[in-house]
Coordinates of C-alpha atoms in Angstrom, one line a residue:
M1 CA 68.6 -77.6 84.3
A2 CA 66.3 -75.8 82.0
R3 CA 63.6 -75.8 84.7
T4 CA 66.0 -74.3 87.2
S5 CA 67.0 -71.6 84.7
K6 CA 63.4 -70.7 84.1
R7 CA 62.7 -70.4 87.8
Y8 CA 65.5 -68.0 88.3
I9 CA 64.7 -66.0 85.2
Q10 CA 61.1 -65.7 86.6
K11 CA 62.5 -64.4 89.9
A12 CA 64.6 -61.9 88.0
E13 CA 61.5 -60.7 86.2
D14 CA 59.5 -60.4 89.4
S15 CA 62.3 -58.3 90.9
T16 CA 62.2 -55.9 88.1
E17 CA 58.5 -55.4 88.6
K18 CA 58.9 -54.0 92.2
V19 CA 57.3 -50.6 92.3
F20 CA 57.7 -47.9 95.0
Y21 CA 54.3 -46.3 95.5
K22 CA 53.7 -42.6 96.0
A23 CA 50.1 -42.2 97.1
G24 CA 47.5 -39.6 97.1
I25 CA 44.6 -39.9 99.6
Y26 CA 41.3 -38.7 98.3
T27 CA 38.4 -37.6 100.6
R28 CA 35.1 -36.1 99.9
L29 CA 32.1 -34.8 101.8
S30 CA 28.8 -34.8 100.1
S31 CA 26.9 -31.7 99.1
E32 CA 23.6 -33.3 99.9
R33 CA 24.2 -33.4 103.7
K34 CA 24.5 -30.7 106.3
E35 CA 27.3 -30.6 108.9
E36 CA 25.1 -30.7 112.0
W37 CA 23.6 -34.1 111.2
R38 CA 26.4 -35.7 109.2
E39 CA 27.6 -38.9 110.8
K40 CA 31.1 -38.8 112.3
S41 CA 32.2 -41.8 110.2
S42 CA 31.7 -39.6 107.1
S43 CA 34.0 -36.8 108.3
I44 CA 37.2 -35.8 106.5
E45 CA 39.3 -36.6 109.6
T46 CA 38.0 -40.1 109.8
Q47 CA 38.5 -40.8 106.1
L48 CA 42.1 -39.5 106.4
L49 CA 42.9 -41.6 109.4
C50 CA 41.5 -44.7 107.9
C51 CA 43.6 -44.2 104.7
K52 CA 46.8 -43.2 106.5
E53 CA 46.6 -46.3 108.7
Y54 CA 46.4 -48.6 105.6
A55 CA 49.3 -46.7 103.9
L56 CA 51.5 -47.2 107.0
K57 CA 50.6 -50.9 107.2
E58 CA 51.5 -51.4 103.5
N59 CA 54.6 -49.2 103.6
I60 CA 53.2 -46.7 101.1
K61 CA 54.5 -43.2 101.1
V62 CA 51.7 -40.6 101.2
L63 CA 52.7 -37.5 99.1
N64 CA 49.4 -35.6 99.0
T65 CA 45.8 -35.4 100.2
Y66 CA 42.9 -34.2 98.1
T67 CA 39.7 -33.0 99.7
D68 CA 36.5 -32.0 97.9
Y69 CA 34.2 -30.4 100.5
E70 CA 30.5 -30.5 99.9
Y71 CA 30.6 -31.9 96.3
S72 CA 28.2 -34.4 94.9
G73 CA 29.6 -37.9 94.1
T74 CA 27.9 -37.8 90.7
N75 CA 29.9 -34.8 89.7
F76 CA 33.4 -35.8 88.5
E77 CA 34.4 -32.2 87.7
R78 CA 35.3 -31.7 91.4
P79 CA 38.4 -29.4 91.7
Q80 CA 40.5 -31.6 93.9
F81 CA 39.6 -34.8 92.0
Q82 CA 40.7 -33.1 88.8
E83 CA 43.9 -32.0 90.5
M84 CA 44.6 -35.6 91.6
M85 CA 44.0 -36.9 88.1
Q86 CA 46.4 -34.4 86.7
D87 CA 49.0 -35.4 89.3
I88 CA 48.6 -39.0 88.1
K89 CA 49.1 -38.0 84.5
D90 CA 52.2 -35.9 85.6
R91 CA 53.5 -39.1 87.4
K92 CA 53.6 -37.3 90.7
I93 CA 51.6 -40.1 92.3
N94 CA 50.9 -43.7 91.2
C95 CA 48.6 -44.9 93.9
I96 CA 45.1 -43.7 95.1
I97 CA 43.7 -44.5 98.6
I98 CA 40.1 -43.9 99.5
R99 CA 38.1 -45.0 102.5
D100 CA 35.3 -46.5 100.4
L101 CA 34.1 -46.5 96.9
S102 CA 31.3 -44.0 97.4
R103 CA 34.0 -41.3 98.3
L104 CA 35.4 -41.5 94.8
G105 CA 32.0 -41.3 93.2
R106 CA 28.4 -42.5 92.9
E107 CA 28.0 -42.8 89.2
Y108 CA 28.1 -46.4 88.2
L109 CA 29.4 -46.2 84.6
E110 CA 32.1 -43.6 85.3
M111 CA 33.3 -45.5 88.4
G112 CA 33.5 -48.7 86.4
R113 CA 35.5 -46.9 83.7
L114 CA 38.0 -45.5 86.2
I115 CA 38.6 -48.7 88.1
D116 CA 38.6 -51.1 85.1
K117 CA 40.2 -49.0 82.4
V118 CA 41.7 -45.6 83.4
F119 CA 43.6 -46.5 86.5
P120 CA 45.2 -49.8 85.0
F121 CA 46.1 -47.9 81.8
L122 CA 47.9 -45.2 83.9
G123 CA 49.6 -47.8 86.0
V124 CA 47.8 -46.6 89.2
R125 CA 47.4 -48.8 92.2
F126 CA 43.8 -48.3 93.5
I127 CA 42.9 -49.0 97.1
S128 CA 39.5 -48.8 98.8
V129 CA 40.1 -49.6 102.4
N130 CA 36.7 -50.5 103.7
D131 CA 35.8 -52.4 100.6
K132 CA 39.0 -54.4 100.9
V133 CA 40.0 -53.5 97.3
D134 CA 43.7 -53.3 96.4
T135 CA 44.4 -53.7 92.7
V136 CA 48.0 -54.7 93.3
K137 CA 46.7 -57.8 95.1
D138 CA 44.4 -58.7 92.1
L139 CA 40.6 -58.7 92.0
D140 CA 39.2 -62.2 91.9
S141 CA 35.8 -62.6 90.1
K142 CA 34.0 -62.6 93.4
K143 CA 35.6 -59.3 94.6
S144 CA 35.1 -57.8 91.1
F145 CA 31.4 -58.6 91.2
E146 CA 31.2 -57.1 94.7
V147 CA 32.8 -53.9 93.6
T148 CA 30.5 -53.6 90.6
L149 CA 27.5 -54.3 92.8
K150 CA 28.5 -51.6 95.3
N151 CA 29.0 -49.1 92.4
I152 CA 25.5 -49.8 91.2
V153 CA 24.1 -49.4 94.7
N154 CA 26.0 -46.1 95.2
D155 CA 24.7 -44.9 91.8
M156 CA 21.1 -45.8 92.8
Y157 CA 21.5 -44.2 96.2
A158 CA 22.8 -41.0 94.6
K159 CA 19.8 -40.9 92.2
D160 CA 17.4 -41.6 95.1
I161 CA 18.9 -38.9 97.2
S162 CA 18.8 -36.5 94.2
V163 CA 15.1 -37.0 93.7
K164 CA 14.4 -36.5 97.5
I165 CA 16.5 -33.4 97.7
K166 CA 15.1 -31.9 94.5
T167 CA 11.5 -32.5 95.8
S168 CA 12.4 -31.0 99.2
K169 CA 14.1 -27.9 97.8
H170 CA 11.3 -27.4 95.3
N171 CA 8.7 -27.5 98.1
R172 CA 10.7 -25.1 100.3
A173 CA 11.2 -22.7 97.3
K174 CA 7.5 -22.7 96.6
N175 CA 6.9 -21.7 100.2
G176 CA 9.3 -18.7 100.0
Y177 CA 12.3 -20.3 101.7
F178 CA 15.8 -19.6 100.4
I179 CA 17.4 -22.8 99.0
G180 CA 20.8 -21.4 97.9
T181 CA 24.1 -21.6 99.8
V182 CA 25.5 -18.0 99.5
P183 CA 22.9 -15.3 100.2
P184 CA 22.7 -12.2 98.0
Y185 CA 25.1 -9.4 99.2
G186 CA 23.3 -7.3 101.8
Y187 CA 21.4 -10.3 103.2
K188 CA 22.2 -13.1 105.7
V189 CA 20.6 -16.5 106.1
V190 CA 18.5 -17.3 109.1
K191 CA 17.9 -21.0 109.7
L192 CA 14.4 -21.9 110.8
K193 CA 12.9 -25.4 111.4
E194 CA 11.0 -25.2 108.1
G195 CA 13.9 -23.9 106.0
Q196 CA 16.1 -20.8 105.5
K197 CA 15.0 -17.3 105.3
L198 CA 16.8 -14.2 104.1
E199 CA 17.2 -11.3 106.6
I200 CA 18.7 -7.9 105.8
D201 CA 22.4 -7.6 107.0
E202 CA 22.5 -4.1 108.5
K203 CA 26.3 -4.0 108.4
V204 CA 26.3 -3.7 104.6
R205 CA 22.8 -2.7 103.7
F206 CA 24.0 0.9 103.1
I207 CA 26.4 -0.3 100.4
V208 CA 23.6 -2.0 98.4
E209 CA 21.5 1.2 98.8
E210 CA 24.4 3.2 97.5
M211 CA 24.7 1.0 94.4
F212 CA 21.1 1.6 93.4
R213 CA 21.1 5.3 94.3
L214 CA 24.2 5.9 92.1
T215 CA 22.7 4.0 89.3
L216 CA 19.4 5.9 89.5
E217 CA 21.5 9.1 89.4
G218 CA 22.7 8.0 86.0
N219 CA 26.1 6.4 86.8
S220 CA 27.2 3.4 84.8
Q221 CA 28.1 0.0 86.3
Y222 CA 31.8 0.9 85.7
E223 CA 31.4 4.2 87.7
V224 CA 29.6 2.4 90.5
A225 CA 32.4 -0.2 90.8
R226 CA 35.0 2.6 90.8
Y227 CA 33.1 4.4 93.6
L228 CA 33.0 1.2 95.8
N229 CA 36.6 0.5 95.2
R230 CA 37.7 4.0 96.1
K231 CA 35.7 3.7 99.3
G232 CA 37.6 0.5 100.0
Y233 CA 34.5 -1.8 100.5
A234 CA 35.2 -5.5 100.5
T235 CA 33.5 -7.5 97.7
G236 CA 30.5 -9.6 98.5
M237 CA 32.4 -12.9 98.5
V238 CA 35.2 -11.5 100.7
Y239 CA 32.6 -10.2 103.1
Y240 CA 30.8 -13.5 103.1
K241 CA 34.0 -15.4 103.9
T242 CA 35.5 -13.0 106.4
G243 CA 32.8 -10.7 107.7
R244 CA 35.0 -7.7 107.0
V245 CA 33.2 -4.6 105.5
Y246 CA 36.4 -3.1 104.2
R247 CA 39.0 -4.9 102.0
L248 CA 42.7 -5.4 102.7
D249 CA 45.5 -4.6 100.3
G250 CA 45.7 -7.3 97.6
E251 CA 42.1 -8.5 98.0
P252 CA 39.7 -8.6 95.0
Q253 CA 38.0 -5.4 94.0
W254 CA 34.5 -4.7 92.8
H255 CA 33.9 -5.4 89.1
K256 CA 31.3 -3.9 86.8
S257 CA 30.0 -7.4 86.0
T258 CA 29.3 -8.0 89.7
I259 CA 27.4 -4.7 90.0
S260 CA 25.3 -5.8 87.0
K261 CA 24.3 -9.0 88.8
I262 CA 23.2 -7.1 91.9
L263 CA 21.3 -4.5 90.0
T264 CA 19.2 -7.2 88.2
N265 CA 18.6 -9.5 91.2
R266 CA 15.0 -9.3 92.2
A267 CA 15.9 -10.5 95.7
Y268 CA 16.5 -6.9 96.7
T269 CA 12.8 -6.2 96.2
G270 CA 11.8 -9.0 98.5
T271 CA 11.1 -11.4 95.7
L272 CA 12.9 -14.8 95.5
V273 CA 13.5 -16.2 92.0
Q274 CA 14.8 -19.8 92.4
G275 CA 15.1 -23.0 90.4
V276 CA 16.8 -21.1 87.6
R277 CA 19.0 -24.1 86.9
Q278 CA 18.0 -27.7 87.3
Q279 CA 19.3 -31.2 86.9
N280 CA 17.8 -34.7 87.2
L281 CA 20.4 -37.4 88.1
A282 CA 17.7 -40.1 88.2
K283 CA 16.9 -39.4 84.5
G284 CA 20.5 -38.6 83.5
V285 CA 19.6 -34.9 82.8
K286 CA 22.6 -32.6 83.4
Q287 CA 22.4 -29.1 85.0
H288 CA 20.8 -26.6 82.6
F289 CA 19.0 -23.3 82.6
V290 CA 15.2 -23.5 82.6
E291 CA 12.6 -21.3 80.9
E292 CA 11.4 -18.3 82.8
N293 CA 7.9 -19.6 83.2
E294 CA 9.3 -22.8 84.9
Q295 CA 11.3 -20.8 87.5
I296 CA 9.9 -20.6 91.1
V297 CA 9.0 -17.0 91.9
F298 CA 7.8 -16.0 95.4
E299 CA 6.8 -12.4 96.1
N300 CA 7.4 -10.8 99.6
A301 CA 9.6 -13.7 100.7
H302 CA 11.6 -11.3 102.9
E303 CA 12.1 -7.6 103.7
P304 CA 13.2 -5.6 100.7
I305 CA 16.2 -3.3 100.6
I306 CA 15.0 -1.5 97.4
S307 CA 11.5 -0.6 96.4
K308 CA 10.0 -2.3 93.3
E309 CA 9.5 1.1 91.7
D310 CA 13.2 2.0 92.0
F311 CA 14.2 -1.5 90.9
E312 CA 12.1 -1.2 87.7
K313 CA 13.6 2.3 87.1
V314 CA 17.1 0.8 87.2
L315 CA 16.1 -2.0 84.8
E316 CA 14.5 0.6 82.4
G317 CA 17.6 2.8 82.6
R318 CA 19.9 -0.1 81.8
K319 CA 17.7 -1.1 78.8
Q320 CA 17.7 2.4 77.4
R321 CA 21.5 2.7 77.8
L322 CA 22.0 -0.5 75.9
E323 CA 19.6 0.5 73.1
N324 CA 21.3 3.9 72.7
H325 CA 24.8 2.5 72.7
R326 CA 26.6 3.1 69.4
F327 CA 27.6 -0.6 69.2
A328 CA 24.0 -1.8 69.7
A329 CA 22.7 -4.0 66.8
K330 CA 19.5 -1.9 66.7
M331 CA 21.5 1.2 65.6
H332 CA 22.9 -0.5 62.4
D333 CA 22.0 -2.8 59.6
F334 CA 25.3 -4.6 59.4
E335 CA 25.4 -8.3 58.6
R336 CA 26.9 -9.7 61.8
D337 CA 29.4 -12.5 62.1
Y338 CA 28.6 -14.0 65.4
E339 CA 31.0 -17.0 65.3
N340 CA 34.2 -16.5 67.3
R341 CA 36.7 -18.5 65.2
Y342 CA 39.6 -17.6 67.5
K343 CA 37.9 -18.6 70.8
G344 CA 40.5 -19.8 73.4
L345 CA 43.5 -18.9 71.2
V346 CA 44.2 -15.1 71.7
F347 CA 46.2 -14.1 74.8
N348 CA 47.5 -10.9 76.4
N349 CA 51.3 -11.1 76.7
N350 CA 51.4 -8.9 79.8
T351 CA 48.9 -10.9 81.9
G352 CA 48.5 -14.2 80.2
K353 CA 44.8 -13.7 80.1
E354 CA 42.6 -14.5 77.1
L355 CA 41.5 -11.6 75.0
F356 CA 37.8 -11.5 74.1
R357 CA 36.1 -10.7 70.8
R358 CA 34.5 -7.3 70.6
T359 CA 32.4 -5.5 68.0
R360 CA 33.4 -2.0 67.0
I361 CA 31.7 0.6 64.7
Y362 CA 33.9 3.2 63.0
G363 CA 34.1 5.5 60.0
K364 CA 33.0 9.1 59.5
N365 CA 29.3 8.2 59.6
Q366 CA 29.8 5.2 61.8
D367 CA 29.0 3.1 58.7
R368 CA 31.7 0.4 59.1
L369 CA 32.0 -2.6 61.4
Y370 CA 34.9 -4.6 62.5
Y371 CA 35.8 -7.2 65.1
S372 CA 38.8 -7.1 67.5
F373 CA 40.2 -9.0 70.4
Q374 CA 41.0 -6.9 73.4
N375 CA 41.3 -6.8 77.2
D376 CA 38.7 -5.1 79.3
T377 CA 40.3 -1.9 80.7
Y378 CA 37.0 -0.6 82.1
T379 CA 36.1 -3.1 84.8
G380 CA 35.9 -0.7 87.6
T381 CA 39.0 -1.8 89.4
L382 CA 41.5 0.8 90.5
E383 CA 44.5 -0.8 88.8
K384 CA 43.8 -0.1 85.2
E385 CA 45.4 -2.4 82.6
K386 CA 47.1 -1.0 79.5
S387 CA 44.9 -1.4 76.4
V388 CA 45.9 -4.5 74.3
F389 CA 44.0 -5.4 71.1
V390 CA 44.4 -6.9 67.7
M391 CA 42.1 -6.7 64.7
E392 CA 40.4 -10.0 63.6
R393 CA 41.0 -9.2 59.9
D394 CA 44.8 -8.8 60.7
L395 CA 44.8 -12.3 62.2
D396 CA 43.0 -13.7 59.2
K397 CA 45.6 -12.1 56.8
A398 CA 48.6 -13.2 58.9
I399 CA 47.5 -16.9 59.0
S400 CA 46.5 -16.9 55.3
D401 CA 49.9 -15.4 54.3
K402 CA 51.7 -17.9 56.5
V403 CA 49.8 -20.8 55.0
S404 CA 50.8 -19.6 51.5
E405 CA 54.4 -19.4 52.6
F406 CA 54.3 -22.9 54.0
I407 CA 52.8 -24.3 50.7
T408 CA 55.4 -22.4 48.6
K409 CA 58.2 -24.0 50.7
A410 CA 56.8 -27.5 50.5
T411 CA 56.0 -27.3 46.8
S412 CA 54.4 -30.8 46.5
K413 CA 52.0 -32.1 49.2
K414 CA 52.6 -35.7 48.3
K415 CA 56.4 -35.5 48.3
F416 CA 56.4 -33.4 51.5
I417 CA 54.2 -36.0 53.3
E418 CA 56.5 -38.8 52.1
R419 CA 59.6 -36.9 53.3
V420 CA 58.2 -36.2 56.8
S421 CA 56.9 -39.8 57.1
L422 CA 60.4 -41.1 56.2
R423 CA 62.1 -39.0 58.8
F424 CA 59.7 -40.2 61.5
D425 CA 60.1 -43.8 60.3
E426 CA 63.9 -43.5 60.6
G427 CA 63.5 -42.4 64.2
L428 CA 61.1 -45.3 64.9
S429 CA 63.5 -47.8 63.3
L430 CA 66.4 -46.6 65.4
A431 CA 64.2 -46.9 68.5
T432 CA 63.3 -50.5 67.6
K433 CA 67.0 -51.4 67.0
D434 CA 68.0 -49.8 70.3
T435 CA 65.2 -51.8 72.1
Q436 CA 66.5 -55.0 70.6
K437 CA 70.0 -54.3 71.8
L438 CA 68.7 -53.7 75.3
N439 CA 66.7 -57.0 75.2
D440 CA 69.9 -58.8 74.1
K441 CA 71.6 -57.3 77.2
V442 CA 68.8 -58.6 79.4
L443 CA 69.2 -62.1 77.9
K444 CA 72.9 -61.9 78.7
E445 CA 72.2 -61.0 82.3
E446 CA 69.7 -63.8 82.6
L447 CA 72.3 -66.3 81.3
F448 CA 74.8 -64.9 83.8
I449 CA 72.3 -65.7 86.6
Q450 CA 71.8 -69.2 85.2
K451 CA 75.6 -69.8 85.0
A452 CA 76.1 -68.5 88.5
Y453 CA 73.4 -70.9 89.8
E454 CA 75.0 -73.8 88.0
E455 CA 78.4 -73.0 89.6
Y456 CA 76.7 -72.8 93.0
S457 CA 74.8 -76.1 92.6
L458 CA 78.1 -77.8 91.6
G459 CA 79.8 -76.4 94.7
K460 CA 82.2 -74.1 92.7
I461 CA 81.1 -71.0 94.5
D462 CA 79.4 -70.5 97.9
R463 CA 75.9 -69.2 98.5
E464 CA 77.1 -65.7 99.5
L465 CA 79.0 -65.2 96.2
Y466 CA 76.1 -66.6 94.2
S467 CA 73.7 -64.2 95.9
L468 CA 76.0 -61.3 95.2
K469 CA 76.3 -62.2 91.5
R470 CA 72.6 -62.7 91.2
E471 CA 71.8 -59.3 92.9
I472 CA 74.2 -57.5 90.6
A473 CA 72.6 -59.1 87.5
L474 CA 69.1 -58.3 88.7
S475 CA 70.1 -54.7 89.3
H476 CA 71.4 -54.5 85.7
I477 CA 68.2 -56.0 84.4
A478 CA 66.1 -53.5 86.3
T479 CA 68.1 -50.6 84.9
I480 CA 67.9 -52.0 81.3
N481 CA 64.2 -52.6 81.6
N482 CA 63.7 -49.0 82.6
E483 CA 65.7 -48.0 79.5
V484 CA 63.4 -50.3 77.4
I485 CA 60.3 -48.7 78.8
A486 CA 61.7 -45.2 78.1
L487 CA 62.4 -46.2 74.5
E488 CA 59.0 -47.8 74.1
N489 CA 57.4 -44.6 75.4
K490 CA 59.5 -42.5 73.0
A491 CA 58.4 -44.7 70.1
K492 CA 54.7 -44.2 71.1
E493 CA 55.3 -40.4 71.2
L494 CA 57.0 -40.5 67.8
E495 CA 54.0 -42.4 66.3
K496 CA 51.6 -39.9 67.9
E497 CA 53.7 -37.0 66.7
K498 CA 53.8 -38.5 63.2
R499 CA 50.0 -38.8 63.0
K500 CA 49.5 -35.2 64.2
S501 CA 52.2 -33.8 61.9
L502 CA 50.7 -35.5 58.8
K503 CA 47.2 -34.3 59.7
W504 CA 48.6 -30.7 60.2
I505 CA 50.3 -30.8 56.7
R506 CA 47.1 -32.0 55.1
D507 CA 45.2 -29.2 56.9
V508 CA 47.7 -26.6 55.7
F509 CA 47.2 -27.6 52.1
S510 CA 43.4 -27.7 52.5
A511 CA 43.7 -24.0 53.6
K512 CA 45.4 -23.0 50.3
G513 CA 43.9 -19.8 48.8
I514 CA 41.4 -19.2 51.6
E515 CA 41.6 -15.7 53.0
K516 CA 39.2 -16.4 55.9
L517 CA 39.7 -19.8 57.5
S518 CA 37.0 -21.7 59.4
G519 CA 37.2 -22.0 63.1
D520 CA 37.9 -25.8 62.9
L521 CA 40.8 -25.2 60.5
I522 CA 42.3 -22.3 62.6
H523 CA 42.2 -24.5 65.8
S524 CA 43.8 -27.4 63.9
L525 CA 46.7 -25.2 62.7
V526 CA 47.3 -22.7 65.5
E527 CA 48.5 -23.4 69.0
K528 CA 48.0 -19.8 70.3
I529 CA 48.3 -16.1 69.4
I530 CA 50.1 -13.7 71.7
V531 CA 49.3 -10.0 71.5
Y532 CA 51.7 -7.4 72.8
A533 CA 51.2 -3.9 74.3
N534 CA 52.1 -2.1 71.0
H535 CA 49.4 -4.2 69.3
D536 CA 51.9 -6.4 67.5
F537 CA 51.1 -10.1 67.7
E538 CA 52.7 -13.5 67.1
V539 CA 50.9 -16.5 65.7
I540 CA 52.4 -19.7 67.1
F541 CA 51.5 -22.7 64.9
K542 CA 51.2 -26.3 66.3
F543 CA 54.2 -27.3 64.1
N544 CA 57.2 -25.5 62.7
M545 CA 57.4 -26.0 58.9
D546 CA 61.2 -25.5 58.9
M547 CA 61.5 -28.2 61.6
L548 CA 59.3 -30.6 59.6
M549 CA 61.3 -30.0 56.5
G550 CA 64.7 -30.1 58.2
G551 CA 64.3 -33.3 60.3
V552 CA 62.7 -35.2 63.1
E553 CA 64.5 -36.0 66.3
S554 CA 65.5 -39.6 66.5
E555 CA 67.6 -39.4 69.6

C-alpha cells in the first residue's frame, strides 16, 4: 500500500510542475556580413520560420520576437537581446527559441554562463532548434558536451572572422577607402570593387557649406543650429534614413553638439581619419579609442566640400572662443573639483531627463566659483526648455541636514539596528509559519488521494469518481504550491530588504558630521533627486527612516 501511495503522490507532484510556456523568438544577423552575399539560410525570415514551426509542434505560445540586425555575436549589449532579457526578468516570457546557438552569441564563456546558470536560475526553457537542444527535455552528458563544443567553435569562428575583417578594413582604410557605415552628412557612399568611396551629395552640399560660412562669419554652434532649424532642414540622420532634405513636424532638430561634430570632421576637406576606435576579439581587447598617431589618415581620399584653409580658420576660431570664455580654466586660478559625486541622480521634474553638472563663475570681480546641475536650454532647437537648476552646495547641505535628523531620531545605532532586524525577523518568522501551514495542507490532499485510491482498489467507488476526486485534490495541490512559491519569494525579498536596510543604516551613521559626503556614500543613501522649475528640489532616499522605525511589512 505504501508503494501505491508513493506512486500517486509522485504523479501529483508531476502534475503541479506542468508549466505553460510563453516564448520569445530571438533572431540575429551578423554585422560582419553584407546583404548581397549573405546566405539565405541566415536570413531573419528563415530563422523565424524555423522557430515558429518548432513552437507550433511543441504547443508553445509565441508572445514576441526580438531581432538584432547587423550586430556582432560577440557583443551581448545588443538592444533587442537586452530587451528580451528584461522581459524574462519581468516574467513576460519564460521560454527562448533560437534557430542555432550562434544566433544567440559567439562568445564561449558568456554562452556557457547563460545556458548553464542564468536561464536555469530564471526558470527559462531554452531551445536551439537546429542543435536539438531543449532544456525541458534534459541535456544528457553527450548533448551537453556537444553544446559546449559548438560554443567553443562559434567563439573561435568569431575571433577568426574578427581578425580577417580587421585586417581587410585596415588595408582598405590605408588605401583611402571609407570603412564606416553612415557617411558624413553631405556625402554619399559609392561602392566600388576595391571598397567604398565618398562622393559629394549635391542635394545637401549647400547646407554643409552654410554651416561653415556662418561659423566663419562669427556665429556660434548654437546660432548655426537655430538657423538650420528655422530653415526646416532635416537632420543628418533623418536625411540618411529618408532622403528628405526638409524635416516633418515632430522630427528631431539640429543640435549644437551635432554642428560641433561636423565642424571638426576633417572628411569635409577630403581627408579620411579612420581607425579612431579599435577592438581585438581574438586577444579579448574591448573597443577603445586609440592614440592620434595610431589613427589611419589618408589625404585627398575624395572631393572636399570645404577648403583646408577655411577648415583651419574654423578650428582656430573655436579654440579662441573657448579660451576667451569666462568659464574657461585658463581665466582663473580656482582649485577645481572635477568629481561629479551626484552623477546619475539629479533629474528634471518636467522632462524626466538627467541634469548635468556645470561650472559657473560669479561675484563682482568674477572671483568665485560654484557647481550646479542644470538642463541645457541653449541647444539650438526651436522649442526652448525652461531653465531648471540646483546648486551643488545646496544638495550637500540638504543631505547632511537630513542625515543629522535621521541620527537624532535613531539615537543609538546599535539599538536601532537591533530594532529593525527584529521587525524583519518577525516578518520572516510569520512567512515560515504560513509556509508550514500550506505544506500541511498539501500533505492532507496527498492523503486524500491515497484514501481515494484505496477505496477504488477495494471496489467502494468506481474509476470515474476516483478520477474526479484525484483531479480535485491535484488542483488544490497546484494552487497551494503556487502560494508556497509566493511566500518563499516574499521571504527572499524580506531577507534582501533586511540586508539593504541594515547597510543603509550603517552608511547613515558613517556620514555623521560630514558636510560634503563622498560620491560612494551619496549613491548608497540616495535613490534620486528631483529638481522643479522654481529651483526647489526633493531628495528621495533609498529608505524612509520613519518606515524603518515604525515597522516592516509582514503581510
